[in-house]
Structures are given as structure tokens and as C-alpha cells.
Amino acid sequence: MQQESWTSIIRPKRSLFAFDLKALLQSKDLLFLFVKRDFISVYKQTILGPLWFFIEPALTTLVFMIIFGQIAGIETGGVPQMAFYLAGLTCWNYFADCFKKTSNTFIENQHIFGKVYFPRIITPLSIVLSSLIKFGIQFLLFLGVYIFFFLSSDYDFAPTIHLLLLPILIMLIGIMGLGFGMIISSITTKYRDMRFLIQFGIQLWLYASPVIYPLSLTEGKLRTVLMLNPMTSILETFKYAFFGTGTLEWWMLGYTAGFSLFILFIGTLIFNKTEQNFMDTV
Amino acid sequence: MSITRVKVENLAKQYRLGEVGTGTLSHDLNRLWHRLRGKEDPYSIVTENNDRTSEGTKDYVWAIQNIDFEVKEGEVLGIIGRNGAGKSTLLKILSKVTGPTQGEIKLNGRIGSLLEVGTGMHPELTGKENIYLNGAILGMSKAEVSRKFDEIVDFAGIAKYVDTPFKRYSSGMRVRLGFAVAAFLEPEILIVDEVLAVGDAEFQKKAIGKMKEVSSAGNRTVLFVSHNMGSIKSLCDRCILMDQGEIIFDGDTEECIGEYLRKNSQESSTDLLHSENRNGNGKLLFSGVRLFNKDGEEITEGFSGEYLKIRLDYVLKDRVEMDKVILAVGLRDSYEENVLNFVTDEMGITFPHVTKEKGSFYLEIPKLMLRAGRYNLRLLAMEGDTNPESFLDEIGNAFTLDVIGADYWKSGKTMRPGETAFVDGRITLEE
């Protein structure tokens, strides 16, 4: 009475590419519930509620305008400072959120992961999605500011056809944040050192990306280094699409796309490998 | 012909001892170096050579080893064993929380595991939101939860509070809600850890009833870990006994429990000797506690209103004047409050002057006037007087005495549980 049909087999060493897509698809309800939880729980019992999504980038933009715009006097390439900073910050915040929050996946969820199994990748995916909602709200703020400046004819800029690239840009940000986050979260299960690195690493990365300044302001070696930063082309293309100023290089965008997919691939592999035994080392 | 639902083959799990930190990186690099050269993992030892304790392997320990068993459709398998026997590790591997080091598990059917109730419930979300969330975490689809939603709320008895944030719930309500969601899980294979020990007595009864209902449905396979022999006995058809990471018995539940109890009592007399949580000068050391009934048979639990004899084994490590020894035995509730206390100097008892290295005190209780519950035995031996300097040996938690409730008043009702003592008495009414 030996039957050989098993629905699943648990083995010590899973192949590096054994990715249970079926289980992932079955967990889509869980994914949406996680997104809902992440989104709802953050601003429960606050008076301003989701308004905080606006306040955060608004205040940062104000600070940037004073420090980098007024005091340091950094050029924004003919674009109103507020719109310029807000454009960069909206994209950057989405990346930073995805990266920072997913990099804590294993440590933050160890009590759940230690008690029940579901495809672990659901957790970082839900973070990327709930951050996307936050991005959406902040994008509305940017859009409002953008339209305001567009109508007040003091400035001369116009949107370009490249706005069609927007969904791809947003996707690339999510993919990159997810990929990096999964790599870091896997390493932190054993070596907590990475957490400290992340704390200021993302902060430093912000300054190495054209958020507060346009790429066109740099030249020589510095420019080459900045172009190697995969976030550069996303930020520049985003601004180019809206303002018509900035640098749009197709090869850079291609590089970023390749880089993001590569990071996502590596991240998924490492994450998948880690999820099986991380409870023993975390 | 019934289907095999779970088949475990030569399963083993190794853990690293000590802190993860320094040393791990070097071990990892060493491992990688060996793997790159196509050699075996230097820190993993094959089962056969396990007794050959060589230098490089002492940092690793096998939590479970050589685990082989099969569970058929409709079977309810109990897993028993002392703490640290590897039960939880086995369940964790079965529920995919952690992976095995060797061997494999073949599963046929959807698997649901209940290692804890209310996993992932979020304090800020309402009861309703949490039911959906917890259900999804346990593997139910949204539609499934919707279908059972009313039953879940009803079972948990929280209908009034479904729209209240979870953080406002009392701890009892939280536990009930957690169990209720889990109770309506309908996988082919259900893995249950000691989760029935939640809630008040009434809810526990309800929970056990639900478990029985689930397991008697016939097409469900249940793996059930518990320390409560009562629920094991009432739920399981078959039982495996684990000890030091291996299965030492697999078969009939009654026999298995018998084996477990026998094994426990054999070893309990040496256990206490190595207990770390003790005070005193150590001239005399308590080495074991065993329980006997009226007929002198060894038992594992006390019964309300019944005779109980407690044997306290001791060893002498130094010269002790036994005729001056004062023995105090306290039974405490879970808040460490004394419920009963026996002290020999108050009772006018003096021991004979014995000098042999080993011996036993006997405490006879003609009627154990305790309600059903879990009591801790505190043992204290003093020489001469009751000053702390005269303490020979003191163990706060020497033994856990489980008392089973009974119908002491012959009223047809089992007394309600509670960690309290009771006395004989009568209540009348006069006008």
C-alpha cells in the first residue's frame, strides 16, 4: 500500500532555485491582509491620521529649501525648488521605505515566523505594496505642487511624453528596494552588524543620488560615479518626464533595469535559502 | 486502504551550542572551504559516528535523531516526552518553521500547524480584522474565513467586541479568539502543540471537545503534543514517546503513557540531585520525589480527597545529625504562595539518628484536601534551628504535583479546579 504521490516533501537542503510559486499564489489573501495591516496600523490612534504622509515630505522639503536652496544655493535647473525637492524626495522615500523595512523582515517577524509557516517572501512583498500606497499619497502631494507651479506662469517647464515611463520607474524602485532589503535581511539573521550599516547607509546614499541637486551640476569623475548609482537614472528620468530638464540616458535606464532585476534575483535566492533555517540563528 | 498522510524518514536536526557571534563566521568560512573542495561539512557528523566525540564537533548537538514514523489518514497521533525530548523541534520541522539537518518528511495534503494561538494578531486591529489576518496566517483563504466567521465569533464568545481593537481585549478573550480561529482550520494534516492549556477551565473543556470533534471526523490526521496525559488519553489512538531526541516507543496510547511514566519515575530520583536552583550548605541534598497511592503503587498525580504518600529521597554529603534535622514541605500555588505546609518541629516529629549515605523521608497525607490544579513542592531541610545558616538544602520548585479533581462531597459533581485547599464542612440553613 505504498503510494508515491506526495503533495510536499521537506528536505534538509533545498535547491537554490526551488521556489514555491504555487504556495505564493495561494497566499495572496495573506499578502493583501498584511498590506492592510501595515497601512492601517501605522496611523491608528493619531489625530492627523494619514495626513502624516503629507506632513513628513512637506517638512523635509521645507528644510531642504532652506538649507540647500537658500543657504547652500544649489541650482535646481530652472525648476521651482519645492517641486524639484518634492519630486526627488517622493521617489527616494519610496526606495528608502522599501529598503529599510524589508531589511528587517526576519528580525521583526521572528515571533510569527517561529510559530507558523507561510511563504516568507509575503512579508517583504507586503511592505513594498504598503509603501506603494504611501508613495501614491505622497505623489498626490507632489502632483498638487507641480500643477500649482505649472499654472502660475512664473516658471517655464512642461511635462514630456516620457511620463509614460512612470510606472516602470516606480516598479524599478520597488524591485530594487525589495532586492536590497531581502539581501540585508538574510544577512542580519546571523550578523547584526548590517543593521547599523543600514541606519546611516541609506542616509549617505541619499546624498550620493541626485535628489537635492541635478546630475547636470556634476562633471568628470564625480559624474561617472553618480551614474553608476542605479538610483540616479530613475530620479533623473522622473524629473525629466515632469520638467523637461534633467538627464535622460537610455543606456543608464537600461543599466538600472538590469541592475534592479539582478539584485531582485540575488535577493530572492538568498532570502529563499535563509528562510528555511533562520530560526536557528536569528 | 488508508492513505499515508505523513511519512518521516531518518529525520535529524542539529543545533549549534552557545552564542551565535564570534566563531560563526569562521565556521561558515571553514564550511565553505570544505564544500568548495568537495569535502564533507566538517561540523556535521553522520549518525553512525555520533558517539565518537571528536574535538571539532563538541559545539553542536543533535536535538532529534533517527526519527522514523508514519501517520495514516484519520489517525490521531500523540507525541509525549519530557521537556527537551525534542517534541517541539519535531513539530517545528513538520510545520516548516525550521528545516531538518538530515532525512526527509513526505506530506500528503494541506498542513496546518498550531504551535501557538493567536499568532500574528495585531493589537491595533479590530477583532474582525484580526480573525481574517490570523486565519490567513494559518493558511485559510479569505472566503474560507468569511464562511466560518460567525461560528468563530460564536465559539470565542466575543460577538459584542468584534469591532473593538484587539488591544482592548482581556487576556482571556485574546486566547479564546486565537483558539477559535485555529479551531476552524480544516487542513488534512493538523499539527497541534500544547495549545489546549489556555483559557479558563470552562473554555479548556470546550477546546478539548472541539479537538475531539475534529479528530473523530475521520478524515483528519492530527499530530498532538501535550504534557497532559488526560487529554492525550482521550484524544489519541496512537502515541510516540520521545526521549533525548529519539523515539523510544511507538504504539498503543495506554502502553506509551505507561512507558513514559515508568521512565520518568526511574530518572526522577537522580534529576533533583543536579538541580541548580537550590540554597543551603549542601551537607544533605534532596535527590528525588516520588508519589505513591494507598496500595503502595507509584503514581504520577494526586487525587483530591485521596490518600497520597510522598517519598523524598536524600543523600548525605557530609556528617549531619539527623536527629536534629527539621524538614519543611510546602505545597505552593503558581504564585508561590503556600497552600499547605508541613514542618516537622511543629508536628513534634524527630528523626532517628541515621548515618547511611542515602535515605528517604516519607510524607503521608491521608486525605489530600486540594482542589484540582498544579502545585509546586518546596523542600527545606534544616539542622538544629530555622536560621538560614542552618539550611542544609532548600529547593523552591522541587516537584510539580498535579492534582486531579474528584467528587469529594459525593454530590455527583467534580469539584471545580483552583489551586486552593479545602476542609471538611457542612452548610445548613435555619430560620
mmCIF file of C-alpha atoms in Angstrom, chain A:
data_model
loop_
_atom_site.group_PDB
_atom_site.id
_atom_site.type_symbol
_atom_site.label_atom_id
_atom_site.label_comp_id
_atom_site.label_asym_id
_atom_site.label_seq_id
_atom_site.Cartn_x
_atom_site.Cartn_y
_atom_site.Cartn_z
ATOM 1 C CA MET A 1 0.000 0.000 0.000
ATOM 2 C CA GLN A 2 2.814 2.316 -0.839
ATOM 3 C CA GLN A 3 1.667 5.379 -2.626
ATOM 4 C CA GLU A 4 4.129 7.696 -4.252
ATOM 5 C CA SER A 5 2.092 10.829 -4.611
ATOM 6 C CA TRP A 6 3.176 13.386 -2.069
ATOM 7 C CA THR A 7 1.966 16.933 -2.052
ATOM 8 C CA SER A 8 5.141 18.205 -0.482
ATOM 9 C CA ILE A 9 8.453 16.916 0.735
ATOM 10 C CA ILE A 10 10.584 18.594 3.364
ATOM 11 C CA ARG A 11 14.290 18.073 2.795
ATOM 12 C CA PRO A 12 17.376 19.394 4.548
ATOM 13 C CA LYS A 13 18.973 21.257 1.679
ATOM 14 C CA ARG A 14 16.641 22.803 -0.786
ATOM 15 C CA SER A 15 17.946 23.523 -4.191
ATOM 16 C CA LEU A 16 18.856 27.159 -4.644
ATOM 17 C CA PHE A 17 16.160 27.598 -7.233
ATOM 18 C CA ALA A 18 13.377 25.689 -5.523
ATOM 19 C CA PHE A 19 10.889 28.487 -5.378
ATOM 20 C CA ASP A 20 7.412 27.510 -4.364
ATOM 21 C CA LEU A 21 5.369 29.695 -6.664
ATOM 22 C CA LYS A 22 2.210 27.720 -6.034
ATOM 23 C CA ALA A 23 2.300 28.362 -2.316
ATOM 24 C CA LEU A 24 2.957 32.006 -3.021
ATOM 25 C CA LEU A 25 -0.093 32.307 -5.220
ATOM 26 C CA GLN A 26 -2.203 30.555 -2.614
ATOM 27 C CA SER A 27 -1.149 33.171 -0.096
ATOM 28 C CA LYS A 28 -2.387 36.186 -1.979
ATOM 29 C CA ASP A 29 -5.121 36.796 0.565
ATOM 30 C CA LEU A 30 -2.492 36.901 3.258
ATOM 31 C CA LEU A 31 -0.496 39.370 1.205
ATOM 32 C CA PHE A 32 -3.388 41.796 0.992
ATOM 33 C CA LEU A 33 -4.231 41.405 4.653
ATOM 34 C CA PHE A 34 -0.631 42.196 5.535
ATOM 35 C CA VAL A 35 -0.736 45.267 3.329
ATOM 36 C CA LYS A 36 -3.920 46.355 5.016
ATOM 37 C CA ARG A 37 -2.440 45.727 8.448
ATOM 38 C CA ASP A 38 0.753 47.615 7.686
ATOM 39 C CA PHE A 39 -1.165 50.524 6.300
ATOM 40 C CA ILE A 40 -3.920 50.783 8.880
ATOM 41 C CA SER A 41 -1.893 50.129 11.993
ATOM 42 C CA VAL A 42 0.686 52.849 11.416
ATOM 43 C CA TYR A 43 -1.595 55.808 11.905
ATOM 44 C CA LYS A 44 -4.199 54.357 14.232
ATOM 45 C CA GLN A 45 -4.760 56.499 17.282
ATOM 46 C CA THR A 46 -3.186 59.560 15.717
ATOM 47 C CA ILE A 47 -5.252 62.708 15.305
ATOM 48 C CA LEU A 48 -3.975 63.604 11.882
ATOM 49 C CA GLY A 49 -4.030 60.023 10.623
ATOM 50 C CA PRO A 50 -2.892 59.601 7.013
ATOM 51 C CA LEU A 51 -2.201 63.340 6.884
ATOM 52 C CA TRP A 52 1.169 62.457 8.324
ATOM 53 C CA PHE A 53 2.003 61.036 4.930
ATOM 54 C CA PHE A 54 1.854 64.622 3.652
ATOM 55 C CA ILE A 55 3.461 66.340 6.582
ATOM 56 C CA GLU A 56 6.609 64.236 6.514
ATOM 57 C CA PRO A 57 7.767 65.077 2.952
ATOM 58 C CA ALA A 58 6.403 68.623 3.193
ATOM 59 C CA LEU A 59 8.552 69.453 6.192
ATOM 60 C CA THR A 60 11.625 67.745 4.726
ATOM 61 C CA THR A 61 11.166 69.722 1.534
ATOM 62 C CA LEU A 62 10.940 72.910 3.559
ATOM 63 C CA VAL A 63 14.189 72.086 5.338
ATOM 64 C CA PHE A 64 15.863 71.271 2.020
ATOM 65 C CA MET A 65 14.657 74.555 0.562
ATOM 66 C CA ILE A 66 16.209 76.481 3.423
ATOM 67 C CA ILE A 67 19.478 74.593 3.727
ATOM 68 C CA PHE A 68 20.289 73.539 0.184
ATOM 69 C CA GLY A 69 18.292 76.131 -1.695
ATOM 70 C CA GLN A 70 18.816 79.274 0.369
ATOM 71 C CA ILE A 71 21.999 78.732 2.350
ATOM 72 C CA ALA A 72 23.991 76.481 0.041
ATOM 73 C CA GLY A 73 22.386 77.889 -3.074
ATOM 74 C CA ILE A 74 22.400 74.717 -5.092
ATOM 75 C CA GLU A 75 20.941 75.082 -8.576
ATOM 76 C CA THR A 76 17.777 73.174 -9.418
ATOM 77 C CA GLY A 77 17.988 73.663 -13.178
ATOM 78 C CA GLY A 78 15.236 76.215 -13.599
ATOM 79 C CA VAL A 79 12.674 74.139 -11.760
ATOM 80 C CA PRO A 80 10.937 75.621 -8.686
ATOM 81 C CA GLN A 81 12.812 74.359 -5.655
ATOM 82 C CA MET A 82 9.765 72.989 -3.896
ATOM 83 C CA ALA A 83 8.678 70.897 -6.865
ATOM 84 C CA PHE A 84 12.229 69.797 -7.518
ATOM 85 C CA TYR A 85 12.913 68.569 -3.975
ATOM 86 C CA LEU A 86 9.500 67.026 -3.628
ATOM 87 C CA ALA A 87 9.948 65.072 -6.855
ATOM 88 C CA GLY A 88 13.256 63.651 -5.636
ATOM 89 C CA LEU A 89 12.037 63.018 -2.115
ATOM 90 C CA THR A 90 8.863 61.221 -3.168
ATOM 91 C CA CYS A 91 10.859 58.730 -5.218
ATOM 92 C CA TRP A 92 13.629 58.487 -2.696
ATOM 93 C CA ASN A 93 11.256 57.908 0.230
ATOM 94 C CA TYR A 94 9.663 55.035 -1.584
ATOM 95 C CA PHE A 95 13.037 53.440 -2.178
ATOM 96 C CA ALA A 96 14.228 54.069 1.383
ATOM 97 C CA ASP A 97 10.973 52.684 2.838
ATOM 98 C CA CYS A 98 11.133 49.517 0.782
ATOM 99 C CA PHE A 99 14.798 49.009 1.551
ATOM 100 C CA LYS A 100 14.712 49.833 5.267
ATOM 101 C CA LYS A 101 11.562 47.954 6.159
ATOM 102 C CA THR A 102 12.269 44.819 4.154
ATOM 103 C CA SER A 103 15.760 44.630 5.594
ATOM 104 C CA ASN A 104 14.168 43.973 8.998
ATOM 105 C CA THR A 105 11.889 41.206 7.776
ATOM 106 C CA PHE A 106 13.391 38.285 9.642
ATOM 107 C CA ILE A 107 14.208 40.058 12.859
ATOM 108 C CA GLU A 108 10.933 41.943 13.190
ATOM 109 C CA ASN A 109 8.795 38.935 12.397
ATOM 110 C CA GLN A 110 10.697 36.225 14.178
ATOM 111 C CA HIS A 111 7.901 35.541 16.653
ATOM 112 C CA ILE A 112 5.441 34.919 13.830
ATOM 113 C CA PHE A 113 7.922 33.067 11.647
ATOM 114 C CA GLY A 114 8.844 30.895 14.615
ATOM 115 C CA LYS A 115 5.303 29.690 15.071
ATOM 116 C CA VAL A 116 3.750 29.265 11.691
ATOM 117 C CA TYR A 117 4.802 28.727 8.123
ATOM 118 C CA PHE A 118 3.704 30.701 5.123
ATOM 119 C CA PRO A 119 5.890 31.729 2.201
ATOM 120 C CA ARG A 120 8.153 34.205 3.966
ATOM 121 C CA ILE A 121 8.521 36.367 0.910
ATOM 122 C CA ILE A 122 4.954 37.516 1.500
ATOM 123 C CA THR A 123 6.219 39.790 4.248
ATOM 124 C CA PRO A 124 8.693 41.860 2.182
ATOM 125 C CA LEU A 125 6.226 41.896 -0.706
ATOM 126 C CA SER A 126 3.561 43.316 1.550
ATOM 127 C CA ILE A 127 5.995 46.000 2.691
ATOM 128 C CA VAL A 128 6.698 47.010 -0.892
ATOM 129 C CA LEU A 129 2.970 47.197 -1.598
ATOM 130 C CA SER A 130 2.019 49.128 1.528
ATOM 131 C CA SER A 131 4.899 51.505 0.864
ATOM 132 C CA LEU A 132 3.482 51.905 -2.623
ATOM 133 C CA ILE A 133 0.243 53.188 -1.138
ATOM 134 C CA LYS A 134 2.220 55.662 0.911
ATOM 135 C CA PHE A 135 4.113 56.625 -2.219
ATOM 136 C CA GLY A 136 0.818 57.121 -4.008
ATOM 137 C CA ILE A 137 -0.378 59.555 -1.365
ATOM 138 C CA GLN A 138 2.882 61.484 -1.383
ATOM 139 C CA PHE A 139 2.803 61.507 -5.155
ATOM 140 C CA LEU A 140 -0.542 63.307 -4.956
ATOM 141 C CA LEU A 141 1.102 65.967 -2.837
ATOM 142 C CA PHE A 142 3.826 66.336 -5.434
ATOM 143 C CA LEU A 143 1.237 66.482 -8.200
ATOM 144 C CA GLY A 144 -0.611 69.259 -6.395
ATOM 145 C CA VAL A 145 2.556 71.317 -6.004
ATOM 146 C CA TYR A 146 3.511 70.557 -9.595
ATOM 147 C CA ILE A 147 0.208 71.720 -11.019
ATOM 148 C CA PHE A 148 0.306 74.851 -8.866
ATOM 149 C CA PHE A 149 3.670 75.881 -10.298
ATOM 150 C CA PHE A 150 2.656 74.822 -13.755
ATOM 151 C CA LEU A 151 -0.358 77.137 -13.709
ATOM 152 C CA SER A 152 1.434 80.071 -12.101
ATOM 153 C CA SER A 153 3.328 81.026 -15.208
ATOM 154 C CA ASP A 154 6.428 82.249 -13.328
ATOM 155 C CA TYR A 155 8.293 79.167 -14.366
ATOM 156 C CA ASP A 156 8.790 77.657 -17.706
ATOM 157 C CA PHE A 157 8.613 73.912 -17.757
ATOM 158 C CA ALA A 158 6.391 71.353 -19.373
ATOM 159 C CA PRO A 159 5.737 67.650 -18.992
ATOM 160 C CA THR A 160 7.131 65.366 -21.666
ATOM 161 C CA ILE A 161 5.911 62.197 -23.311
ATOM 162 C CA HIS A 162 8.318 60.325 -21.027
ATOM 163 C CA LEU A 163 5.667 60.446 -18.323
ATOM 164 C CA LEU A 164 4.661 57.126 -19.834
ATOM 165 C CA LEU A 165 7.807 55.698 -18.263
ATOM 166 C CA LEU A 166 6.472 56.476 -14.782
ATOM 167 C CA PRO A 167 5.022 53.017 -13.975
ATOM 168 C CA ILE A 168 8.299 51.423 -14.994
ATOM 169 C CA LEU A 169 10.290 53.823 -12.833
ATOM 170 C CA ILE A 170 8.122 53.101 -9.818
ATOM 171 C CA MET A 171 8.386 49.391 -10.425
ATOM 172 C CA LEU A 172 12.161 49.611 -10.655
ATOM 173 C CA ILE A 173 12.334 51.459 -7.337
ATOM 174 C CA GLY A 174 10.191 48.792 -5.680
ATOM 175 C CA ILE A 175 12.193 45.967 -7.193
ATOM 176 C CA MET A 176 15.499 47.460 -6.153
ATOM 177 C CA GLY A 177 14.359 48.249 -2.615
ATOM 178 C CA LEU A 178 12.946 44.749 -2.277
ATOM 179 C CA GLY A 179 16.083 43.104 -3.644
ATOM 180 C CA PHE A 180 18.487 45.026 -1.438
ATOM 181 C CA GLY A 181 16.213 44.635 1.565
ATOM 182 C CA MET A 182 15.972 40.869 1.173
ATOM 183 C CA ILE A 183 19.733 40.519 0.908
ATOM 184 C CA ILE A 184 20.318 42.595 4.026
ATOM 185 C CA SER A 185 17.520 40.881 5.985
ATOM 186 C CA SER A 186 19.057 37.493 5.228
ATOM 187 C CA ILE A 187 22.474 38.577 6.403
ATOM 188 C CA THR A 188 21.148 40.181 9.583
ATOM 189 C CA THR A 189 19.700 36.889 10.794
ATOM 190 C CA LYS A 190 23.253 35.868 11.575
ATOM 191 C CA TYR A 191 25.243 39.056 11.697
ATOM 192 C CA ARG A 192 23.501 42.032 13.197
ATOM 193 C CA ASP A 193 26.252 44.372 12.004
ATOM 194 C CA MET A 194 24.292 45.136 8.864
ATOM 195 C CA ARG A 195 21.562 46.877 10.798
ATOM 196 C CA PHE A 196 23.952 49.607 11.871
ATOM 197 C CA LEU A 197 25.246 49.961 8.373
ATOM 198 C CA ILE A 198 21.729 50.401 7.009
ATOM 199 C CA GLN A 199 20.902 53.083 9.556
ATOM 200 C CA PHE A 200 23.277 55.650 8.089
ATOM 201 C CA GLY A 201 23.969 53.891 4.793
ATOM 202 C CA ILE A 202 20.638 54.932 3.303
ATOM 203 C CA GLN A 203 21.132 58.453 4.594
ATOM 204 C CA LEU A 204 24.518 58.654 2.853
ATOM 205 C CA TRP A 205 23.111 57.111 -0.287
ATOM 206 C CA LEU A 206 20.575 59.939 -0.450
ATOM 207 C CA TYR A 207 23.402 62.435 -0.826
ATOM 208 C CA ALA A 208 25.045 60.262 -3.463
ATOM 209 C CA SER A 209 21.852 60.428 -5.541
ATOM 210 C CA PRO A 210 20.566 63.422 -7.460
ATOM 211 C CA VAL A 211 17.760 64.241 -5.047
ATOM 212 C CA ILE A 212 18.868 67.664 -3.877
ATOM 213 C CA TYR A 213 20.872 68.543 -6.977
ATOM 214 C CA PRO A 214 20.533 67.769 -10.671
ATOM 215 C CA LEU A 215 23.020 65.426 -12.268
ATOM 216 C CA SER A 216 23.871 68.125 -14.790
ATOM 217 C CA LEU A 217 25.556 70.076 -11.996
ATOM 218 C CA THR A 218 28.308 67.482 -11.689
ATOM 219 C CA GLU A 219 31.097 66.668 -14.050
ATOM 220 C CA GLY A 220 34.153 64.465 -14.546
ATOM 221 C CA LYS A 221 34.830 61.535 -12.256
ATOM 222 C CA LEU A 222 32.126 62.550 -9.816
ATOM 223 C CA ARG A 223 29.578 62.367 -12.604
ATOM 224 C CA THR A 224 30.770 58.903 -13.633
ATOM 225 C CA VAL A 225 30.450 57.668 -10.065
ATOM 226 C CA LEU A 226 26.975 59.133 -9.761
ATOM 227 C CA MET A 227 25.954 57.467 -12.983
ATOM 228 C CA LEU A 228 26.960 54.107 -11.537
ATOM 229 C CA ASN A 229 24.415 54.667 -8.789
ATOM 230 C CA PRO A 230 21.334 52.801 -10.053
ATOM 231 C CA MET A 231 19.010 55.327 -8.391
ATOM 232 C CA THR A 232 20.461 58.175 -10.462
ATOM 233 C CA SER A 233 18.731 57.386 -13.718
ATOM 234 C CA ILE A 234 15.393 56.811 -12.025
ATOM 235 C CA LEU A 235 15.488 60.175 -10.295
ATOM 236 C CA GLU A 236 16.729 61.985 -13.365
ATOM 237 C CA THR A 237 14.201 60.372 -15.673
ATOM 238 C CA PHE A 238 11.411 61.147 -13.238
ATOM 239 C CA LYS A 239 12.342 64.804 -13.209
ATOM 240 C CA TYR A 240 12.906 64.855 -16.942
ATOM 241 C CA ALA A 241 9.443 63.445 -17.520
ATOM 242 C CA PHE A 242 7.808 66.153 -15.438
ATOM 243 C CA PHE A 243 10.001 69.180 -16.020
ATOM 244 C CA GLY A 244 11.713 68.524 -19.310
ATOM 245 C CA THR A 245 15.048 69.298 -17.693
ATOM 246 C CA GLY A 246 17.459 66.722 -16.393
ATOM 247 C CA THR A 247 19.364 63.883 -17.921
ATOM 248 C CA LEU A 248 17.607 61.085 -19.708
ATOM 249 C CA GLU A 249 20.048 58.499 -20.977
ATOM 250 C CA TRP A 250 18.504 55.300 -22.251
ATOM 251 C CA TRP A 251 21.607 53.251 -21.552
ATOM 252 C CA MET A 252 21.536 54.446 -17.919
ATOM 253 C CA LEU A 253 17.934 53.434 -17.575
ATOM 254 C CA GLY A 254 18.782 50.094 -19.115
ATOM 255 C CA TYR A 255 21.633 49.701 -16.670
ATOM 256 C CA THR A 256 19.306 50.454 -13.753
ATOM 257 C CA ALA A 257 16.710 47.999 -15.009
ATOM 258 C CA GLY A 258 19.312 45.259 -15.407
ATOM 259 C CA PHE A 259 20.809 46.069 -12.046
ATOM 260 C CA SER A 260 17.403 46.009 -10.282
ATOM 261 C CA LEU A 261 16.440 42.667 -11.773
ATOM 262 C CA PHE A 262 19.827 41.240 -10.878
ATOM 263 C CA ILE A 263 19.520 42.442 -7.278
ATOM 264 C CA LEU A 264 15.993 41.073 -7.074
ATOM 265 C CA PHE A 265 17.191 37.737 -8.387
ATOM 266 C CA ILE A 266 20.095 37.513 -5.939
ATOM 267 C CA GLY A 267 17.880 38.769 -3.116
ATOM 268 C CA THR A 268 15.235 36.156 -3.791
ATOM 269 C CA LEU A 269 17.828 33.385 -3.910
ATOM 270 C CA ILE A 270 19.442 34.385 -0.635
ATOM 271 C CA PHE A 271 16.112 35.035 1.045
ATOM 272 C CA ASN A 272 14.761 31.703 -0.091
ATOM 273 C CA LYS A 273 17.857 29.953 1.202
ATOM 274 C CA THR A 274 17.747 31.758 4.526
ATOM 275 C CA GLU A 275 14.068 31.305 5.292
ATOM 276 C CA GLN A 276 14.416 27.595 5.900
ATOM 277 C CA ASN A 277 16.779 27.677 8.843
ATOM 278 C CA PHE A 278 16.943 31.239 10.024
ATOM 279 C CA MET A 279 15.056 30.430 13.232
ATOM 280 C CA ASP A 280 18.146 28.624 14.470
ATOM 281 C CA THR A 281 20.461 31.560 14.095
ATOM 282 C CA VAL A 282 18.337 34.656 14.464
#
